[in-house]
Short mmCIF file of C-alpha atoms in Angstrom, two decimals:
data_model
loop_
_atom_site.label_atom_id
_atom_site.label_comp_id
_atom_site.label_asym_id
_atom_site.label_seq_id
_atom_site.Cartn_x
_atom_site.Cartn_y
_atom_site.Cartn_z
CA LYS A 216 121.74 108.31 110.04
CA ALA A 217 120.01 105.15 111.16
CA GLY A 218 119.01 102.68 108.51
CA VAL A 219 115.79 100.80 108.04
CA THR A 220 114.88 98.90 111.20
CA GLN A 221 112.72 95.82 111.20
CA THR A 222 111.37 93.94 114.19
CA PRO A 223 111.30 91.18 115.11
CA ARG A 224 114.27 89.65 113.30
CA TYR A 225 113.23 86.07 113.83
CA LEU A 226 109.94 84.51 114.80
CA ILE A 227 108.20 81.18 114.76
CA LYS A 228 104.43 80.92 114.49
CA THR A 229 101.92 78.12 114.26
CA ARG A 230 99.57 77.60 111.35
CA GLY A 231 96.39 79.58 111.78
CA GLN A 232 97.97 82.26 113.91
CA GLN A 233 98.51 85.81 112.82
CA VAL A 234 101.68 87.89 112.85
CA THR A 235 102.54 91.58 112.78
CA LEU A 236 105.88 92.82 111.53
CA SER A 237 107.16 96.31 112.08
CA CYS A 238 109.35 98.60 110.01
CA SER A 239 110.87 101.97 110.84
CA PRO A 240 112.12 103.71 107.70
CA ILE A 241 115.07 106.01 107.38
CA SER A 242 114.30 109.40 108.84
CA GLY A 243 112.70 111.64 106.23
CA HIS A 244 111.62 108.77 103.99
CA ARG A 245 107.90 108.66 103.27
CA SER A 246 107.68 105.56 101.13
CA VAL A 247 107.75 102.11 102.65
CA SER A 248 107.51 98.92 100.63
CA TRP A 249 107.25 95.32 101.76
CA TYR A 250 108.59 92.26 100.01
CA GLN A 251 108.40 88.55 100.59
CA GLN A 252 111.44 86.50 99.70
CA THR A 253 111.43 82.74 99.39
CA PRO A 254 114.01 80.45 97.79
CA GLY A 255 111.70 79.39 95.02
CA GLN A 256 109.98 82.67 94.19
CA GLY A 257 112.64 85.29 94.71
CA LEU A 258 111.56 88.77 95.74
CA GLN A 259 107.84 89.26 95.57
CA PHE A 260 106.34 92.72 96.01
CA LEU A 261 103.63 92.90 98.67
CA PHE A 262 102.65 96.56 98.85
CA GLU A 263 103.91 100.10 99.06
CA TYR A 264 102.76 102.86 101.34
CA PHE A 265 103.36 106.53 100.87
CA SER A 266 102.15 109.17 103.30
CA GLU A 267 99.86 106.67 105.06
CA THR A 268 98.19 105.56 101.81
CA GLN A 269 98.65 102.28 100.03
CA ARG A 270 99.97 103.29 96.64
CA ASN A 271 100.55 99.92 95.07
CA LYS A 272 99.82 96.31 95.80
CA GLY A 273 101.22 93.00 94.63
CA ASN A 274 99.38 89.77 93.93
CA PHE A 275 98.94 88.42 97.42
CA PRO A 276 95.75 87.24 99.12
CA GLY A 277 93.83 89.47 101.47
CA ARG A 278 95.42 87.73 104.44
CA PHE A 279 98.35 90.04 103.85
CA SER A 280 97.70 93.60 104.89
CA GLY A 281 99.64 96.61 105.95
CA ARG A 282 99.43 100.13 107.15
CA GLN A 283 101.57 103.19 107.60
CA PHE A 284 101.47 105.65 110.43
CA SER A 285 101.88 109.39 110.37
CA ASN A 286 105.53 109.05 111.38
CA SER A 287 106.06 106.81 108.30
CA ARG A 288 106.56 103.69 110.38
CA SER A 289 104.80 100.74 108.84
CA GLU A 290 103.41 97.42 109.91
CA MET A 291 102.38 94.43 107.92
CA ASN A 292 100.05 91.74 109.16
CA VAL A 293 99.50 88.21 107.98
CA SER A 294 96.42 86.46 109.29
CA THR A 295 95.61 82.75 109.31
CA LEU A 296 99.20 81.78 108.67
CA GLU A 297 99.99 78.96 106.29
CA LEU A 298 103.16 76.90 106.00
CA GLY A 299 103.87 78.60 102.69
CA ASP A 300 104.09 81.97 104.41
CA SER A 301 107.46 80.98 105.83
CA ALA A 302 109.82 83.50 104.28
CA LEU A 303 112.06 86.47 104.78
CA TYR A 304 109.98 89.63 104.86
CA LEU A 305 111.88 92.70 103.79
CA CYS A 306 110.95 96.30 104.32
CA ALA A 307 112.37 99.04 102.13
CA SER A 308 112.21 102.78 102.47
CA SER A 309 112.83 105.66 100.11
CA LEU A 310 112.08 109.34 99.86
CA ALA A 311 109.23 108.92 97.40
CA GLY A 312 109.43 105.40 96.04
CA ALA A 313 111.66 103.61 93.57
CA VAL A 314 109.37 104.41 90.69
CA SER A 315 110.34 108.05 91.13
CA GLY A 316 113.90 107.05 90.55
CA ASN A 317 114.72 107.20 94.23
CA THR A 318 117.00 104.58 95.63
CA ILE A 319 115.28 102.24 98.06
CA TYR A 320 117.08 101.01 101.14
CA PHE A 321 116.31 97.73 102.82
CA GLY A 322 116.19 96.56 106.38
CA GLU A 323 117.70 93.29 107.54
CA GLY A 324 114.36 91.55 107.26
CA SER A 325 112.16 89.46 109.49
CA TRP A 326 112.60 85.71 109.19
CA LEU A 327 109.21 84.08 109.69
CA THR A 328 108.86 80.36 110.15
CA VAL A 329 105.39 78.84 110.23
CA VAL A 330 105.15 75.38 111.77
CA ALA B 257 105.45 93.80 80.06
CA GLN B 258 108.46 94.77 82.08
CA LYS B 259 110.87 92.02 82.88
CA VAL B 260 114.35 91.54 84.31
CA THR B 261 116.33 88.43 83.48
CA GLN B 262 119.39 87.26 85.30
CA ALA B 263 120.22 84.17 83.36
CA GLN B 264 123.00 83.01 85.65
CA THR B 265 121.49 81.31 88.66
CA GLU B 266 124.74 80.40 90.33
CA ILE B 267 128.35 81.29 89.65
CA SER B 268 131.38 79.88 91.41
CA VAL B 269 134.83 81.40 91.02
CA VAL B 270 138.16 81.24 92.73
CA GLU B 271 139.38 84.26 94.62
CA LYS B 272 141.06 86.95 92.47
CA GLU B 273 139.18 85.92 89.35
CA ASP B 274 137.09 88.52 87.54
CA VAL B 275 133.40 87.74 87.27
CA THR B 276 130.55 89.34 85.32
CA LEU B 277 126.94 89.09 86.35
CA ASP B 278 124.48 89.57 83.53
CA CYS B 279 121.23 91.52 83.63
CA VAL B 280 118.90 91.91 80.68
CA TYR B 281 115.72 93.92 80.94
CA GLU B 282 112.59 94.61 78.94
CA THR B 283 110.59 97.81 79.09
CA ARG B 284 108.56 99.99 76.78
CA ASP B 285 109.35 103.11 78.76
CA THR B 286 111.87 105.63 77.54
CA THR B 287 112.61 106.77 81.08
CA TYR B 288 113.49 104.15 83.61
CA TYR B 289 115.98 103.31 86.33
CA LEU B 290 118.13 100.28 86.91
CA PHE B 291 119.56 99.07 90.20
CA TRP B 292 121.92 96.45 91.53
CA TYR B 293 121.69 95.12 95.07
CA LYS B 294 123.81 92.67 97.01
CA GLN B 295 122.31 90.27 99.54
CA PRO B 296 124.83 88.61 101.86
CA PRO B 297 123.77 85.63 103.99
CA SER B 298 122.57 87.97 106.75
CA GLY B 299 119.61 88.84 104.54
CA GLU B 300 119.81 92.60 104.16
CA LEU B 301 119.74 93.88 100.61
CA VAL B 302 122.55 96.36 100.15
CA PHE B 303 122.24 99.04 97.49
CA LEU B 304 125.13 99.09 95.02
CA ILE B 305 124.19 101.35 92.14
CA ARG B 306 121.37 103.24 90.44
CA ARG B 307 121.45 104.21 86.78
CA ASN B 308 118.88 106.18 84.81
CA SER B 309 118.08 105.38 81.22
CA PHE B 310 119.62 108.58 79.89
CA ASP B 311 123.02 107.95 81.37
CA GLU B 312 124.90 105.31 79.45
CA GLN B 313 128.28 106.02 80.92
CA ASN B 314 129.94 103.05 82.49
CA GLU B 315 130.51 103.28 86.20
CA ILE B 316 133.48 102.10 88.21
CA SER B 317 133.62 101.95 91.97
CA GLY B 318 136.71 100.25 93.31
CA ARG B 319 136.60 96.63 92.16
CA TYR B 320 133.03 97.01 90.91
CA SER B 321 132.09 98.22 87.46
CA TRP B 322 128.85 98.40 85.54
CA ASN B 323 128.30 98.32 81.79
CA PHE B 324 124.97 99.79 80.69
CA GLN B 325 124.05 99.24 77.04
CA LYS B 326 120.63 100.40 75.90
CA SER B 327 121.13 98.86 72.47
CA THR B 328 121.12 95.40 74.02
CA SER B 329 118.98 96.27 77.06
CA SER B 330 121.68 95.07 79.37
CA PHE B 331 123.14 96.33 82.61
CA ASN B 332 125.98 93.98 83.50
CA PHE B 333 128.00 94.03 86.67
CA THR B 334 131.66 93.05 86.88
CA ILE B 335 133.68 92.33 89.99
CA THR B 336 137.41 92.54 89.41
CA ALA B 337 139.79 90.46 91.51
CA SER B 338 136.94 88.85 93.43
CA GLN B 339 137.22 88.24 97.15
CA VAL B 340 135.52 85.81 99.49
CA VAL B 341 133.53 88.69 100.98
CA ASP B 342 131.90 89.18 97.59
CA SER B 343 130.02 85.92 98.07
CA ALA B 344 126.35 86.87 98.06
CA VAL B 345 123.25 86.90 95.93
CA TYR B 346 123.16 89.83 93.53
CA PHE B 347 119.89 91.27 92.26
CA CYS B 348 119.21 93.50 89.32
CA ALA B 349 116.01 95.58 89.34
CA LEU B 350 114.12 97.87 86.97
CA SER B 351 111.90 100.80 87.90
CA GLU B 352 109.43 102.67 85.79
CA ALA B 353 109.33 106.45 85.83
CA GLU B 354 106.53 108.61 87.16
CA ASN B 355 104.46 108.76 84.02
CA ALA B 356 103.90 105.05 83.81
CA GLY B 357 100.41 104.96 85.20
CA ASN B 358 99.09 103.52 88.43
CA ASN B 359 100.60 100.06 88.32
CA ARG B 360 104.19 101.01 89.12
CA LYS B 361 106.70 99.05 91.09
CA LEU B 362 110.24 97.77 91.11
CA ILE B 363 110.71 94.70 88.93
CA TRP B 364 113.33 92.27 90.22
CA GLY B 365 115.43 89.61 88.60
CA LEU B 366 115.66 86.28 90.36
CA GLY B 367 119.20 86.96 91.44
CA THR B 368 122.59 85.40 90.81
CA SER B 369 124.24 83.54 93.65
CA LEU B 370 127.97 84.18 93.57
CA ALA B 371 130.34 81.97 95.50
CA VAL B 372 133.94 83.10 95.71
CA ASN B 373 136.15 80.32 96.95
CA PRO B 374 139.55 80.84 98.57
#
């Protein structure tokens, strides 16, 4: 079956702009999590959605938001972009979330560069 | 607080050498899950293994093997006869079980960058 699909794969934005990233989870998976990965900070948890509800949230400012649709597809949005938002954004899907012991599967990520 | 430590930031070996990547974790939970993921340069995190806290059997999958020891809170990963294609960043992660309250998420180590040279 198809894996986790993230779009776009690469994008360049200017400071102050906003960006929306999309994630289509594996069919049948209801949990979608988002992570930010930077060389200095490693993998940082952004938020998790399950059945259209945000179930958990990391320590990121309110500029970072997300949502999940009824078909489990998810989007994350970053407003008022800053240079420090340049990172690889990874989406992960699982049946019910890693905290349930389920394995989470990652997409290839969206490489965001803010200039 | 939960924590995952991968003390080795970078490892460099020559092809065909065996290499062990260390992972030490901290948790107060009796039920938890441990994972290893591989991240090649392309960026995608590839699932390698999941182990629950009640299963201390070592696992072998081809050239990969995992040694889970609750007594030392370690879940180490060994690659036997390493190959250039094994070059990647490897992450260890810890997950709480369902009864851990509302603040539940996967806790990640900072990763070990493995370079296998020909």
